[in-house]
Coordinates of C-alpha atoms in Angstrom, one line a residue:
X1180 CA 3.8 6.6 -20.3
X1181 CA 2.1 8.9 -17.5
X1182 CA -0.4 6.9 -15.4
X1183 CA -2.8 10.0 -16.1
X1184 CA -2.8 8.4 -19.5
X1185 CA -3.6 4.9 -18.3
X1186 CA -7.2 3.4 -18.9
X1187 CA -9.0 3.3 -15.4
X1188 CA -8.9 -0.4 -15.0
X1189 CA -5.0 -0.7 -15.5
X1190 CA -5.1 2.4 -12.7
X1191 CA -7.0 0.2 -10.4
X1192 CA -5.6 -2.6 -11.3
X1193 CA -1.7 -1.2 -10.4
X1194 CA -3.4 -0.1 -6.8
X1195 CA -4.8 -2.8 -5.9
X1196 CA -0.9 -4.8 -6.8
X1197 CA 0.7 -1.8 -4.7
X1198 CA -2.2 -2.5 -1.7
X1199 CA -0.9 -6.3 -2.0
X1200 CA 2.6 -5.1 -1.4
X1201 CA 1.2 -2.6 1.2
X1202 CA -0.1 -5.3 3.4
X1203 CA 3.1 -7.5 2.7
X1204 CA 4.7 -5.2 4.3
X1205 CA 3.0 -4.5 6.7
X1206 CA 2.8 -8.0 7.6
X1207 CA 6.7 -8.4 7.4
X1208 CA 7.6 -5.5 9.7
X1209 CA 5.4 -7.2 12.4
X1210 CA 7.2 -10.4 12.1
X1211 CA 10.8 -8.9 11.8
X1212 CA 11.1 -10.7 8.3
X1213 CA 14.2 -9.7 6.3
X1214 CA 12.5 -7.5 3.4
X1215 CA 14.6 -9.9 0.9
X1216 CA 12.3 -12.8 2.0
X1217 CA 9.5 -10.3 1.9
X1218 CA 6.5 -12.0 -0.7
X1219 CA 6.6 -9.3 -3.4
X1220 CA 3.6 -8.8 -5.6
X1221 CA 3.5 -8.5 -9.2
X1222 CA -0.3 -9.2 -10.3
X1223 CA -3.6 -8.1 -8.9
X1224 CA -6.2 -10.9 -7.5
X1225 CA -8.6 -9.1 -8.6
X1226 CA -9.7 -8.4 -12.3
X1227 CA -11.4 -5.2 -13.0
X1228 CA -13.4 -4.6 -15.7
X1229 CA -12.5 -2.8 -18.9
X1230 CA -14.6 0.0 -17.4
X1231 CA -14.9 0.1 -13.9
X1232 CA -17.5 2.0 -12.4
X1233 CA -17.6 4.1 -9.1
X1234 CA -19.1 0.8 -7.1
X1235 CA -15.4 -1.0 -7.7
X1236 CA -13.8 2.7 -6.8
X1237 CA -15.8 2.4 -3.1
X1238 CA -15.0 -0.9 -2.9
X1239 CA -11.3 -0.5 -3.5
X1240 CA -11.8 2.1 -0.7
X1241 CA -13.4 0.4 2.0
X1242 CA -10.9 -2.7 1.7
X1243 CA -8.2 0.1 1.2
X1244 CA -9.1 2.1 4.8
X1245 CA -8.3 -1.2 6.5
X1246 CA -4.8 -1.4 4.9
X1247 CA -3.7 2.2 5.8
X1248 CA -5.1 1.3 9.7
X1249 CA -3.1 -1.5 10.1
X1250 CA -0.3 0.4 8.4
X1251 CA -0.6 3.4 10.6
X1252 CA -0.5 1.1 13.8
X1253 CA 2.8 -0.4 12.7
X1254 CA 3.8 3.9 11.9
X1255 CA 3.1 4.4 15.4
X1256 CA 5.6 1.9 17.0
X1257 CA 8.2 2.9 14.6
X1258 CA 7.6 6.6 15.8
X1259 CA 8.0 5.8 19.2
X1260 CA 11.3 3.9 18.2
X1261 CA 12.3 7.1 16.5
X1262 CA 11.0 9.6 19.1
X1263 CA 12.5 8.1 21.8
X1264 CA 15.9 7.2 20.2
X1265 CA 15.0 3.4 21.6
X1266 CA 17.4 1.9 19.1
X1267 CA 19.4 -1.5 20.2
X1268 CA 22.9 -2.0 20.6
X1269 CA 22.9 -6.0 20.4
X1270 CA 23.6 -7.3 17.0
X1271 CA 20.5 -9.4 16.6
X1272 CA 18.1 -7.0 17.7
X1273 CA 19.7 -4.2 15.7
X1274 CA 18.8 -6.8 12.9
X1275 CA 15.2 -7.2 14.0
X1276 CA 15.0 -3.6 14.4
X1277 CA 16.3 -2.4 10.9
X1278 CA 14.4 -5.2 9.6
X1279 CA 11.0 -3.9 10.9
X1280 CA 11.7 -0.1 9.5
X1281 CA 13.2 -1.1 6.5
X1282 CA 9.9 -3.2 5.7
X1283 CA 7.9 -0.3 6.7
X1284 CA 9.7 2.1 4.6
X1285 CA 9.5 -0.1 1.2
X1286 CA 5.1 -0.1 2.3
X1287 CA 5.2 3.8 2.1
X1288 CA 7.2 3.6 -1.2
X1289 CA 4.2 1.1 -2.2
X1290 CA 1.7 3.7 -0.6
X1291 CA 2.7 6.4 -3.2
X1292 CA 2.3 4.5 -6.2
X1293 CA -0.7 3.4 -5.0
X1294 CA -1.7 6.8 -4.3
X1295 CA -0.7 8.1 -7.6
X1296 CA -2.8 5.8 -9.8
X1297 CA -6.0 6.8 -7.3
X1298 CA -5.5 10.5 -7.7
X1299 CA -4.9 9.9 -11.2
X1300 CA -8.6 8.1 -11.6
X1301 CA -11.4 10.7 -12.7
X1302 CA -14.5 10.4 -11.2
X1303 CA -17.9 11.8 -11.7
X1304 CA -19.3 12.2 -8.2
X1305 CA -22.8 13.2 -9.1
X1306 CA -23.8 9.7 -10.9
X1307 CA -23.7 6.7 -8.8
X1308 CA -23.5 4.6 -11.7
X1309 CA -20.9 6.0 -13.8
X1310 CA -17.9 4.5 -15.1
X1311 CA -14.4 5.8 -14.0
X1312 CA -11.5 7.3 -16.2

């Protein structure tokens, strides 16, 4: 089934699991946790209604924009690493290392589902108030 297809709540819904994995990995490529051991989401903590309006879109947003900041501050120390071919020779920190980007790479494959059920939403800009599809 194509997630164009998908009622706007289940769209949201998906998002907001895939911005909980987003964060988990985010989280995990700061500590250097083996993504194995990484907490992976499967259901949303938050339940959207049947149909969601533009006010749970905005709010999705807003907590969103804070996700893809912290996200893009772990991005930038894995460009450097990249840039500057800074990679370790020692075992353990080799570990750490691959550990980190590995994490970081599974949060953009999170980022594009997440993405994909957004762009897929329909939204009538002109009425505050209406519902999304």
């Amino acid at each position: 089934m194509s997630v164009f297809s998908l009622p706007a709540s289940e769209k949201l819904k998906t998002a907001r699991i895939m911005q909980q994995n987003v964060i988990n990995t985010t989280h995990a490529a700061r500590n250097a946790l083996n993504p194995v051991d990484r907490h992976k989401v499967n259901d949303s903590d938050i339940c959207y209604p049947q149909e969601p309006e533009i006010s749970h879109f905005i709010e999705f947003a807003r907590d969103y924009a804070v996700t893809i900041e912290d996200q893009s501050q772990n991005m930038k120390v894995i460009g450097g690493i990249i840039k500057n071919d800074a990679f370790y020779d020692n075992n353990e920190d080799k570990k750490i290392q691959k550990y980190i980007i590995q994490n970081m790479f599974d949060g953009t494959r999170y980022s594009a589902a997440l993405l994909k059920n957004l762009t897929a939403l329909k939204i009538d800009v002109k009425n505050q108030n209406s519902k999304l599809f």
